[in-house]
Coordinates of C-alpha atoms in Angstrom, one line a residue:
Chain A
X1 CA 65.9 212.5 83.1
X2 CA 69.1 211.6 84.0
X3 CA 69.4 213.8 87.5
X4 CA 66.3 211.4 87.4
X5 CA 68.2 208.4 87.5
X6 CA 71.1 209.7 90.1
X7 CA 68.4 210.4 92.4
X8 CA 66.9 207.6 92.3
X9 CA 70.3 205.4 91.8
X10 CA 72.1 207.6 95.0
X11 CA 74.5 208.5 92.6
X12 CA 76.0 211.7 93.1
X13 CA 79.3 213.8 93.3
X14 CA 79.4 214.6 96.7
X15 CA 83.0 214.2 97.7
X16 CA 83.2 211.8 100.7
X17 CA 85.0 212.8 103.8
X18 CA 88.7 213.4 104.3
X19 CA 90.8 211.8 107.6
X20 CA 94.2 211.3 108.5
X21 CA 95.5 212.5 104.6
X22 CA 99.0 212.0 103.0
X23 CA 100.7 215.8 102.3
X24 CA 99.2 216.6 98.7
X25 CA 102.1 217.0 96.0
X26 CA 100.1 219.6 95.0
X27 CA 99.8 222.4 97.2
X28 CA 97.6 224.9 97.3
X29 CA 94.7 223.1 95.6
X30 CA 91.8 220.8 96.9
X31 CA 92.7 217.9 98.6
X32 CA 93.4 214.5 95.1
X33 CA 91.0 212.2 95.4
X34 CA 93.3 209.5 95.4
X35 CA 97.0 210.3 96.8
X36 CA 100.3 208.0 96.2
X37 CA 103.4 208.4 97.3
X38 CA 106.7 206.1 96.9
X39 CA 104.3 203.4 96.7
X40 CA 106.4 200.3 95.8
X41 CA 105.9 196.8 95.0
X42 CA 108.3 193.8 95.1
X43 CA 106.9 190.6 94.7
X44 CA 108.9 187.4 95.6
X45 CA 108.9 184.4 93.5
X46 CA 111.2 182.3 95.5
X47 CA 114.7 183.9 95.1
X48 CA 114.1 186.5 93.1
X49 CA 113.1 189.3 93.3
X50 CA 110.9 191.5 91.1
X51 CA 110.2 195.3 91.3
X52 CA 107.1 195.4 89.3
X53 CA 106.8 199.6 90.9
X54 CA 108.9 202.0 91.7
X55 CA 108.9 205.0 94.1
X56 CA 105.5 205.9 92.3
X57 CA 103.9 208.4 93.5
X58 CA 100.3 210.2 91.4
X59 CA 97.4 212.3 92.4
X60 CA 93.9 211.4 90.8
X61 CA 91.7 214.6 91.6
X62 CA 88.0 214.0 91.7
X63 CA 86.0 213.9 88.2
X64 CA 89.1 212.7 86.8
X65 CA 89.1 210.2 84.1
X66 CA 92.9 208.5 83.9
X67 CA 93.9 206.3 81.7
X68 CA 97.2 204.5 82.8
X69 CA 99.4 203.0 79.4
X70 CA 102.5 201.0 79.9
X71 CA 103.8 197.7 77.8
X72 CA 102.4 194.8 79.5
X73 CA 104.6 193.6 82.5
X74 CA 104.5 197.7 83.7
X75 CA 103.5 197.4 86.3
X76 CA 100.1 198.9 84.8
X77 CA 97.6 196.4 86.6
X78 CA 99.3 196.6 89.8
X79 CA 99.3 199.9 90.3
X80 CA 95.3 199.4 89.1
X81 CA 95.5 197.1 92.7
X82 CA 96.7 199.0 95.0
X83 CA 94.4 202.1 94.9
X84 CA 91.7 199.8 94.2
X85 CA 92.4 197.9 97.1
X86 CA 93.0 194.2 95.7
X87 CA 97.0 194.8 96.7
X88 CA 99.0 196.1 99.3
X89 CA 102.2 198.5 98.4
X90 CA 105.7 197.2 100.1
X91 CA 106.6 200.3 100.1
X92 CA 104.7 204.0 100.3
X93 CA 101.5 205.1 101.3
X94 CA 97.9 204.9 99.4
X95 CA 95.2 207.7 100.4
X96 CA 91.4 207.5 98.5
X97 CA 89.2 210.1 100.1
X98 CA 90.9 211.1 103.3
X99 CA 91.1 206.6 104.3
X100 CA 94.6 205.0 104.3
X101 CA 94.6 202.1 102.6
X102 CA 97.7 199.9 102.8
X103 CA 97.2 200.5 106.9
X104 CA 93.8 198.4 105.5
X105 CA 93.3 194.5 106.9
X106 CA 92.0 192.1 104.5
X107 CA 88.3 193.1 106.3
X108 CA 88.2 196.2 106.2
X109 CA 89.7 196.4 102.4
X110 CA 87.1 194.4 101.8
X111 CA 83.9 196.5 103.6
X112 CA 86.4 199.6 101.0
X113 CA 86.0 198.4 98.7
X114 CA 82.2 197.1 99.2
X115 CA 81.1 200.8 100.0
X116 CA 83.8 203.1 96.9
X117 CA 84.8 200.6 94.1
X118 CA 82.9 200.1 91.1
X119 CA 84.9 196.9 89.2
X120 CA 84.6 196.2 85.4
X121 CA 87.0 193.6 84.5
X122 CA 88.4 192.8 80.9
X123 CA 86.6 189.7 81.1
X124 CA 83.6 190.9 82.8
X125 CA 83.1 188.1 85.5
X126 CA 79.8 187.5 85.9
X127 CA 78.8 185.2 87.3
X128 CA 77.0 182.7 85.3
X129 CA 73.9 181.3 87.0
X130 CA 72.7 184.0 87.8
X131 CA 70.4 186.2 86.0
X132 CA 72.2 190.3 84.7
X133 CA 69.9 191.4 87.6
X134 CA 70.8 189.2 90.4
X135 CA 74.5 190.1 88.9
X136 CA 73.4 193.8 89.2
X137 CA 73.0 192.9 93.0
X138 CA 75.5 191.1 94.0
X139 CA 76.6 194.8 95.8
X140 CA 74.3 195.5 96.8
X141 CA 73.8 192.0 99.2
X142 CA 76.6 193.6 101.1
X143 CA 73.9 197.1 102.5
X144 CA 70.8 196.5 104.5
X145 CA 68.7 198.1 101.6
X146 CA 65.9 195.3 101.6
X147 CA 65.0 192.7 98.8
X148 CA 62.5 195.2 96.9
X149 CA 65.2 198.2 97.6
X150 CA 68.1 195.8 96.5
X151 CA 65.3 195.2 93.0
X152 CA 64.9 198.3 92.6
X153 CA 68.7 199.9 92.0
X154 CA 69.4 197.2 89.4
X155 CA 66.8 197.7 87.6
X156 CA 67.7 201.5 87.6
X157 CA 70.8 200.7 86.6
X158 CA 70.9 198.0 84.0
X159 CA 68.5 200.9 82.3
X160 CA 71.4 203.4 83.1
X161 CA 73.2 201.7 81.2
X162 CA 70.9 200.2 78.2
X163 CA 69.9 196.9 79.2
X164 CA 66.5 197.5 81.1
X165 CA 64.5 195.0 79.1
X166 CA 67.8 192.5 79.6
X167 CA 67.6 191.9 82.9
X168 CA 66.4 188.3 83.3
X169 CA 69.0 186.7 80.8
X170 CA 71.8 184.9 81.8
X171 CA 75.5 186.7 80.4
X172 CA 75.7 183.0 78.2
X173 CA 72.4 185.6 76.3
X174 CA 74.5 188.3 76.1
X175 CA 77.0 190.0 74.1
X176 CA 80.4 191.2 75.2
X177 CA 79.5 194.7 74.7
X178 CA 76.2 193.2 76.7
X179 CA 77.8 191.3 78.8
X180 CA 79.7 194.6 79.9
X181 CA 77.2 196.3 80.7
X182 CA 75.8 194.3 82.9
X183 CA 79.8 194.6 84.5
X184 CA 79.3 198.5 84.7
X185 CA 75.8 198.2 85.5
X186 CA 77.7 196.3 88.4
X187 CA 80.1 198.5 89.3
X188 CA 78.0 201.3 89.3
X189 CA 75.5 199.9 91.2
X190 CA 76.1 201.6 94.7
X191 CA 77.5 204.9 94.2
X192 CA 81.0 204.0 93.7
X193 CA 83.6 207.3 94.5
X194 CA 85.6 205.0 92.1
X195 CA 85.1 203.4 89.6
X196 CA 88.3 201.3 88.1
X197 CA 88.5 199.4 85.0
X198 CA 91.5 197.3 83.4
X199 CA 90.9 197.2 80.1
X200 CA 86.9 197.0 79.8
X201 CA 87.7 197.0 76.0
X202 CA 90.1 194.3 75.1
X203 CA 87.7 191.7 74.6
X204 CA 85.3 193.2 72.9
X205 CA 84.9 194.2 68.7
X206 CA 85.8 198.4 68.4
X207 CA 81.8 198.9 67.9
X208 CA 81.3 197.6 71.3
X209 CA 83.8 198.9 72.5
X210 CA 83.0 202.4 71.9
X211 CA 79.2 201.9 73.7
X212 CA 81.3 200.8 76.7
X213 CA 84.1 203.3 76.8
X214 CA 81.6 206.5 75.7
X215 CA 79.5 205.2 78.4
X216 CA 81.6 205.3 81.0
X217 CA 82.3 209.2 79.5
X218 CA 79.1 209.4 80.3
X219 CA 79.7 208.2 83.8
X220 CA 82.7 210.6 84.2
X221 CA 81.0 213.4 83.1
X222 CA 76.9 213.3 84.1
X223 CA 77.7 211.9 87.8
X224 CA 81.0 212.7 88.6
X225 CA 82.0 209.1 88.9
X226 CA 86.7 209.2 89.4
X227 CA 87.1 207.1 85.9
X228 CA 90.7 205.1 86.3
X229 CA 90.9 202.4 83.8
X230 CA 93.9 200.7 82.3
X231 CA 94.4 200.3 77.9
X232 CA 96.4 198.1 75.9
X233 CA 94.5 200.4 73.5
X234 CA 95.0 204.4 72.3
X235 CA 92.3 204.3 70.7
X236 CA 90.5 203.6 73.8
X237 CA 92.5 206.3 75.8
X238 CA 91.2 208.9 74.0
X239 CA 88.4 208.9 75.9
X240 CA 90.0 209.7 78.8
X241 CA 91.4 212.9 80.1
X242 CA 94.3 212.6 80.7
X243 CA 96.4 209.2 79.9
X244 CA 99.8 208.3 81.6
X245 CA 102.0 206.3 81.0
X246 CA 103.9 203.7 82.8
X247 CA 107.7 202.1 81.9
X248 CA 108.9 199.6 83.9
X249 CA 107.6 200.2 87.0
X250 CA 108.2 204.0 86.8
X251 CA 105.2 206.6 85.8
X252 CA 107.6 207.7 82.8
X253 CA 105.5 210.2 80.8
X254 CA 101.4 212.5 82.1
X255 CA 99.9 213.7 78.9
X256 CA 97.1 216.1 79.6
X257 CA 94.1 215.1 77.1
X258 CA 91.8 218.2 76.5
X259 CA 88.6 216.6 76.4
Chain B
X1 CA 68.4 184.6 103.1
X2 CA 69.7 187.6 100.7
X3 CA 72.5 185.0 99.8
X4 CA 69.8 182.0 98.7
X5 CA 70.3 183.0 95.6
X6 CA 74.2 183.4 95.7
X7 CA 74.0 179.8 97.1
X8 CA 72.0 178.2 94.6
X9 CA 73.5 179.5 91.1
X10 CA 76.5 178.0 92.8
X11 CA 74.7 174.2 92.6
X12 CA 73.0 174.8 89.3
X13 CA 76.4 175.5 88.1
X14 CA 76.9 171.9 87.3
X15 CA 73.4 170.9 87.2
X16 CA 74.4 167.4 87.0
X17 CA 77.2 167.8 88.7
X18 CA 74.9 168.7 91.5
X19 CA 72.1 166.1 91.2
X20 CA 74.4 162.8 90.8
X21 CA 75.9 164.5 94.7
X22 CA 73.0 164.5 95.8
X23 CA 71.0 161.2 94.8
X24 CA 74.5 159.4 96.2
X25 CA 74.1 161.8 99.8
X26 CA 70.4 160.3 99.2
X27 CA 71.8 156.7 99.0
X28 CA 73.9 156.5 101.7
X29 CA 71.3 158.3 103.8
X30 CA 69.2 155.7 103.1
X31 CA 71.0 152.9 102.9
X32 CA 72.0 155.1 106.8
X33 CA 69.0 155.0 108.2
X34 CA 67.6 152.0 107.3
X35 CA 70.1 149.2 108.9
X36 CA 70.7 152.8 111.3
X37 CA 66.3 151.1 111.8
X38 CA 67.8 147.4 112.2
X39 CA 70.3 148.5 115.1
X40 CA 68.4 150.4 117.2
X41 CA 65.6 146.9 116.7
X42 CA 68.5 145.1 118.0
X43 CA 68.8 147.2 121.0
X44 CA 65.8 148.9 121.2
X45 CA 64.0 148.7 125.0
X46 CA 61.9 146.2 125.7
X47 CA 59.1 146.6 127.5
X48 CA 58.1 147.1 130.1
X49 CA 56.8 143.7 130.2
X50 CA 59.3 141.2 131.6
X51 CA 61.7 143.5 132.8
X52 CA 60.8 141.0 136.0
X53 CA 61.8 138.2 134.2
X54 CA 65.6 136.5 133.9
X55 CA 66.9 133.6 131.6
X56 CA 69.1 131.0 133.0
X57 CA 71.0 128.9 130.5
X58 CA 73.9 126.8 129.5
X59 CA 77.6 129.2 130.5
X60 CA 78.9 127.1 128.0
X61 CA 76.6 127.9 125.0
X62 CA 73.4 128.9 123.9
X63 CA 72.6 125.5 122.4
X64 CA 73.9 123.6 125.2
X65 CA 71.5 121.9 127.2
X66 CA 70.7 122.1 131.1
X67 CA 69.6 119.3 133.4
X68 CA 65.6 119.4 134.7
X69 CA 65.9 118.5 137.4
X70 CA 68.1 122.3 138.3
X71 CA 63.9 123.6 137.8
X72 CA 63.5 122.4 141.5
X73 CA 66.9 124.5 142.6
X74 CA 65.8 127.7 141.0
X75 CA 63.2 127.6 142.1
X76 CA 64.2 127.0 145.9
X77 CA 66.2 130.7 145.4
X78 CA 65.2 133.3 147.6
X79 CA 63.7 135.9 145.4
X80 CA 61.8 133.5 142.7
X81 CA 58.4 133.8 142.1
X82 CA 57.9 131.5 139.3
X83 CA 60.0 129.0 137.2
X84 CA 59.3 127.9 133.8
X85 CA 61.4 126.8 131.0
X86 CA 61.6 125.7 126.8
X87 CA 63.9 124.6 124.4
X88 CA 64.9 125.5 120.9
X89 CA 63.3 122.9 118.6
X90 CA 64.0 124.2 115.0
X91 CA 60.9 122.7 113.1
X92 CA 61.1 123.5 109.8
X93 CA 57.8 123.7 108.3
X94 CA 56.9 122.4 104.2
X95 CA 60.6 125.4 103.7
X96 CA 63.5 126.1 105.1
X97 CA 62.1 129.8 104.0
X98 CA 59.9 129.6 105.9
X99 CA 61.2 129.9 109.0
X100 CA 59.9 131.1 112.3
X101 CA 61.0 130.5 116.0
X102 CA 59.3 127.2 117.5
X103 CA 59.4 125.7 121.5
X104 CA 58.4 123.0 123.9
X105 CA 57.2 124.6 126.5
X106 CA 55.2 123.6 130.1
X107 CA 52.1 124.5 128.7
X108 CA 50.6 125.6 132.0
X109 CA 53.9 127.7 133.8
X110 CA 54.8 129.1 130.4
X111 CA 51.8 131.1 129.3
X112 CA 51.0 132.7 133.1
X113 CA 54.9 133.9 132.9
X114 CA 53.6 134.9 129.9
X115 CA 50.1 136.8 130.5
X116 CA 51.5 138.9 126.8
X117 CA 50.6 135.9 125.2
X118 CA 46.8 136.5 125.2
X119 CA 44.9 133.0 124.3
X120 CA 41.3 132.4 125.2
X121 CA 40.3 130.3 128.4
X122 CA 39.1 127.7 125.3
X123 CA 41.5 127.3 124.0
X124 CA 43.9 127.8 126.3
X125 CA 42.0 124.5 128.4
X126 CA 42.1 123.0 125.0
X127 CA 46.3 123.4 124.9
X128 CA 46.8 122.6 128.3
X129 CA 44.4 119.5 127.7
X130 CA 45.8 117.5 124.4
X131 CA 49.0 116.4 125.0
X132 CA 49.5 117.1 120.7
X133 CA 48.3 120.3 120.5
X134 CA 50.1 123.4 119.8
X135 CA 49.0 127.8 119.7
X136 CA 50.6 129.8 118.2
X137 CA 50.3 134.0 117.8
X138 CA 47.7 135.3 115.5
X139 CA 50.6 136.4 112.7
X140 CA 52.2 133.3 112.2
X141 CA 48.9 132.2 111.5
X142 CA 47.3 134.6 108.8
X143 CA 51.4 134.2 107.4
X144 CA 50.4 130.4 106.7
X145 CA 46.6 130.5 106.8
X146 CA 46.7 128.5 110.0
X147 CA 43.6 127.6 111.7
X148 CA 42.6 126.1 114.8
X149 CA 41.8 122.0 114.5
X150 CA 44.1 122.4 111.2
X151 CA 47.4 119.8 111.6
X152 CA 50.3 121.1 111.6
X153 CA 54.1 119.0 110.5
X154 CA 56.8 120.7 111.9
X155 CA 60.8 118.4 109.7
X156 CA 63.2 118.5 112.9
X157 CA 66.7 119.9 111.9
X158 CA 67.9 118.7 115.9
X159 CA 65.9 117.0 117.0
X160 CA 64.4 113.3 115.2
X161 CA 61.8 111.8 116.7
X162 CA 62.0 108.6 118.5
X163 CA 59.5 106.7 116.7
X164 CA 61.4 107.1 113.2
X165 CA 59.0 108.8 111.5
X166 CA 60.5 111.8 109.6
X167 CA 57.8 115.3 110.8
X168 CA 56.5 115.8 114.5
X169 CA 53.0 117.0 113.9
X170 CA 51.2 119.1 115.8
X171 CA 47.7 120.0 116.2
X172 CA 46.9 123.6 116.8
X173 CA 44.3 124.2 119.5
X174 CA 44.8 127.5 120.0
X175 CA 45.9 131.3 118.6
X176 CA 47.4 133.6 121.3
X177 CA 47.1 137.6 120.1
X178 CA 50.3 140.0 121.4
X179 CA 48.0 142.3 124.4
X180 CA 50.5 145.4 122.9
X181 CA 51.3 146.0 119.3
X182 CA 54.8 146.8 119.6
X183 CA 54.8 142.8 120.6
X184 CA 53.1 142.3 117.2
X185 CA 56.7 139.8 116.1
X186 CA 55.7 137.0 119.6
X187 CA 53.1 137.0 117.0
X188 CA 54.8 134.7 114.7
X189 CA 56.5 131.6 117.2
X190 CA 54.3 128.0 117.5
X191 CA 54.8 126.4 121.0
X192 CA 53.4 122.6 121.6
X193 CA 54.2 120.7 124.6
X194 CA 57.5 119.9 126.1
X195 CA 56.8 116.9 127.5
X196 CA 56.2 115.2 124.3
X197 CA 58.8 116.9 123.5
X198 CA 60.5 114.3 125.0
X199 CA 58.9 111.6 124.7
X200 CA 59.2 111.6 121.9
X201 CA 63.1 112.3 121.0
X202 CA 65.5 110.6 120.4
X203 CA 68.6 112.6 122.5
X204 CA 67.7 115.2 125.2
X205 CA 65.3 113.3 127.2
X206 CA 65.6 114.7 130.4
X207 CA 66.5 118.3 129.8
X208 CA 65.6 121.3 128.8
X209 CA 66.8 124.3 126.6
X210 CA 66.4 127.0 128.7
X211 CA 64.8 127.7 132.2
X212 CA 62.7 131.3 132.4
X213 CA 62.1 132.9 135.9
X214 CA 60.1 134.9 137.4
X215 CA 61.3 137.0 140.3
X216 CA 59.3 138.7 143.1
X217 CA 61.0 142.2 142.8
X218 CA 62.9 143.4 139.9
X219 CA 65.2 145.8 141.1
X220 CA 66.4 142.4 142.9
X221 CA 67.2 140.4 140.0
X222 CA 71.1 141.2 139.7
X223 CA 71.5 139.3 143.0
X224 CA 69.0 136.4 142.2
X225 CA 71.0 135.6 139.1
X226 CA 74.3 135.5 140.9
X227 CA 71.9 133.9 143.7
X228 CA 70.8 131.3 140.6
X229 CA 74.6 130.8 138.8
X230 CA 76.4 130.6 142.3
X231 CA 74.3 127.1 143.4
X232 CA 75.8 125.6 139.9
X233 CA 79.1 126.9 140.0
X234 CA 81.5 124.0 139.5
X235 CA 79.1 121.5 138.9
X236 CA 78.9 119.7 135.1
X237 CA 76.1 121.7 134.3
X238 CA 77.5 125.3 135.0
X239 CA 75.1 128.7 134.2
X240 CA 74.3 131.9 133.3
X241 CA 71.3 134.0 134.1
X242 CA 70.0 137.2 132.6
X243 CA 67.6 139.8 131.3
X244 CA 65.6 138.6 129.8
X245 CA 66.5 141.0 127.0
X246 CA 69.9 139.3 126.9
X247 CA 69.2 136.2 126.3
X248 CA 67.6 138.0 123.1
X249 CA 70.8 139.3 122.1
X250 CA 72.5 136.1 122.3
X251 CA 70.3 134.2 120.2
X252 CA 70.5 137.0 117.8
X253 CA 74.7 138.2 117.8
X254 CA 74.7 133.7 117.7
X255 CA 74.7 135.8 113.6
X256 CA 77.5 138.0 114.6
X257 CA 77.2 141.3 116.3
X258 CA 75.1 143.1 115.0
X259 CA 75.7 146.4 115.7
X260 CA 79.0 145.7 114.7
X261 CA 78.1 144.4 111.0
X262 CA 75.8 148.2 110.8
X263 CA 79.1 150.1 112.0
X264 CA 81.1 148.6 109.5
X265 CA 78.6 149.0 106.7
X266 CA 77.6 152.5 107.6
X267 CA 81.0 153.8 108.6
X268 CA 82.4 152.4 104.6
X269 CA 79.0 153.7 103.4
X270 CA 80.3 157.3 104.8
X271 CA 84.0 157.1 104.4
X272 CA 82.7 156.3 100.3
X273 CA 80.4 159.6 101.2
X274 CA 82.9 161.8 102.2
X275 CA 85.0 160.8 99.8
X276 CA 83.2 161.7 96.7
X277 CA 81.5 164.7 98.1
X278 CA 84.8 165.6 99.0
X279 CA 86.2 165.3 95.9
X280 CA 83.2 166.9 94.1
X281 CA 83.2 170.3 96.5
X282 CA 87.1 170.3 95.6
X283 CA 86.5 170.2 92.7
X284 CA 83.1 172.6 91.8
X285 CA 85.3 175.5 94.3
X286 CA 88.3 175.1 91.6
X287 CA 86.2 176.2 88.6
X288 CA 84.7 179.1 90.3
X289 CA 87.4 179.9 91.6
X290 CA 87.7 183.9 89.3
X291 CA 83.7 184.5 90.3
X292 CA 84.7 184.0 94.1
X293 CA 88.2 186.0 93.8
X294 CA 84.8 188.5 91.8
X295 CA 82.6 188.2 95.4
X296 CA 85.7 189.6 97.7
X297 CA 86.4 192.4 95.0
X298 CA 83.4 193.3 95.0
X299 CA 83.5 193.4 98.6
X300 CA 82.4 189.7 100.1
X301 CA 85.1 189.3 103.1
X302 CA 86.7 186.4 104.0
X303 CA 84.0 185.3 106.5
X304 CA 82.2 185.9 104.4
X305 CA 82.9 183.3 101.3
X306 CA 84.2 180.7 104.2
X307 CA 81.0 180.7 105.1
X308 CA 79.1 180.6 100.8
X309 CA 81.0 177.6 100.2
X310 CA 80.5 176.1 104.4
X311 CA 76.6 176.7 104.1
X312 CA 76.9 175.3 99.1
X313 CA 78.3 171.3 100.9
X314 CA 75.5 171.9 104.4
X315 CA 72.6 172.8 101.4
X316 CA 73.9 169.1 99.4
X317 CA 74.2 167.0 102.6
X318 CA 70.9 168.2 104.4
X319 CA 69.3 168.5 101.5
X320 CA 70.7 164.6 99.3
X321 CA 70.1 163.0 103.7
X322 CA 66.8 164.4 104.0
X323 CA 65.4 163.0 101.2
X324 CA 67.6 159.8 102.0
X325 CA 66.2 159.7 105.7
X326 CA 62.7 160.5 104.0
X327 CA 63.3 157.3 101.2
X328 CA 64.4 155.4 104.9
X329 CA 61.3 155.7 106.3
X330 CA 58.8 155.1 103.5
X331 CA 60.9 152.0 102.4
X332 CA 61.4 150.7 106.0
X333 CA 57.3 149.3 106.3
X334 CA 57.9 147.1 103.6
X335 CA 61.1 145.7 105.3
X336 CA 59.3 145.4 108.4
X337 CA 56.3 143.0 106.7
X338 CA 58.8 141.0 104.6
X339 CA 60.5 139.9 108.0
X340 CA 57.5 138.2 108.7
X341 CA 57.4 141.0 111.7
X342 CA 60.7 139.7 113.0
X343 CA 61.9 142.5 112.6
X344 CA 60.1 145.8 114.4
X345 CA 62.4 148.7 111.8
X346 CA 60.7 152.2 111.8
X347 CA 62.4 155.4 111.4
X348 CA 63.0 156.4 115.8
X349 CA 63.8 159.8 116.4
X350 CA 67.2 159.1 117.5
X351 CA 67.8 158.2 114.0
X352 CA 66.2 161.0 112.6
X353 CA 69.1 162.8 115.1
X354 CA 71.9 160.6 114.5
X355 CA 71.1 161.3 110.8
X356 CA 70.5 164.9 110.9
X357 CA 73.9 164.7 113.4
X358 CA 76.1 162.7 110.5
X359 CA 75.1 165.3 107.9
X360 CA 76.5 168.6 109.2
X361 CA 78.9 167.0 110.8
X362 CA 80.4 165.4 107.1
X363 CA 78.9 168.7 105.8
X364 CA 81.9 170.0 107.8
X365 CA 84.7 168.4 106.3
X366 CA 84.4 167.9 103.0
X367 CA 83.2 171.7 103.0
X368 CA 85.6 173.3 105.4
X369 CA 88.9 172.5 103.6
X370 CA 88.0 174.0 99.7
X371 CA 85.7 176.7 102.3
X372 CA 89.1 177.9 103.9
X373 CA 90.8 177.7 99.9
X374 CA 88.1 180.1 99.3
X375 CA 89.2 181.9 101.9
X376 CA 92.5 182.3 101.4
X377 CA 92.2 182.8 98.4
X378 CA 94.3 186.0 96.7
X379 CA 92.3 188.3 95.0
X380 CA 95.1 189.5 92.4
X381 CA 96.3 186.0 91.4
X382 CA 92.6 184.0 91.1
X383 CA 91.3 187.3 89.2
X384 CA 94.8 186.3 86.9
X385 CA 94.0 182.8 86.7
X386 CA 96.9 182.0 88.9

């Protein structure tokens, strides 16, 4: 049944072609999906210069489920935004699936995000005037799929997150957990390489949070989606394969989490 | 087409605000439609009928009469085929609100000059023979329920009767019709004998209001007009000869420059509309910054977001504007009727085109600033609510 879903939605585990790659820090192994080298990020507020990330090196293999933890202001969301192509590093290089996204223009980045990244936000960020179905269809508007095909794929994605019966509901008619599951359906509907989740359970009660995390874990395990999740919650981090800690813009700990 | 749900969602986000903005736009364009119809009615090219007619009036003012003696000199001007004359009487029927044009004319030459006033032959003959006779247009007769044989009393506002009577009374001997539907405004006038008028009035004997000149060759009208005016240059009664259409506009302009007045009102209306819809659009975009940031996050390019916001403004203006122009189309016949046919107002293609141009122009004007803002939105800052 799940395999059939995967075929219908187009969700798959096939690696993307690699090109223009950065040499991996891990010699000998397969090329990581995300390769980050000496990345720094500096914000300038007036005369003040704030270094949010300092010479970060990081490899994220394909199929990984990585949790990024750290105190507020440690730079974890900034790192996530850069991996997702929402922000650019001040220094260093950043490659995802062989694409040097730090060299892309804003238009190239937008197209790259549409094809390669799914987003899950803390506050769901669904469009309030659209039904769950239409919200899930949003990323597909950027493809050449027909309207019927868009509807079908969105319905399958909603089915995958267990909300097929809520397709016509507006976000304000859904609970927080349901809204987050709609957001996850929106994130996976175009079969992205990478799923980035910024505090996906930060606004949910414990039960809903577990449902959402279980769903993310399932997408990682069964569909091979590479997950990068920023969280404050150690219990949420337990769902990840790996947990990294950031402090004052520096990766200070790399702990393996058994799964 | 596939972005329509997004547009619809943006407009339906605050239904009351969208509805009120639509109503404002519709009201503004309804007003535009009606005012522009008035402007066009005043400036519309006249029927082919009359292109060979010129009007000679006083150079000083329309209310300044000309000597009757000028008739022969004008008639003798090379290129002039026929001449007649008329004056402004300004009589009131029962109540000032019943205003209609009433002119003393020289009956035979005047009816020859205006073949578009169609009068049955018997009634024409009766008019020529009856010194106290008057003819009216069908529209005016219908309005007041007049029929041939009625007596029509007019109270003078300029020319008191020599015998001291308070009214001039005319015998209705004929009812004429306009030869073409577009000339039906001419059915709202009353004509009577200039000779009887001249003899009966207490002041101004021996003068006429203006001469109407038919030229042999319409293409020579300008030259003939100049020739007529040259004859009276440096005299006590200098003339100004112009086309019939210019003369009619001069009449209308006695109450002001209609085009300028209408344009000024429309400019004020649209200035207010720009401020109103501009503010609404700006507010709408401010409220939706996180949503726009989400669209960009999902992969909508800066250009796509700009076009979405622009489309939203254009849809609002086009929808409201078209509703407004349709309302104007429905209202104009009622206004035309209320003016007793004096104003031949209707929504014409040029008004629709101008209206569409204004909708697009205002849509771009009010949509561009918020669209540029949306386009330049930094995703990270917008998602963080900064």
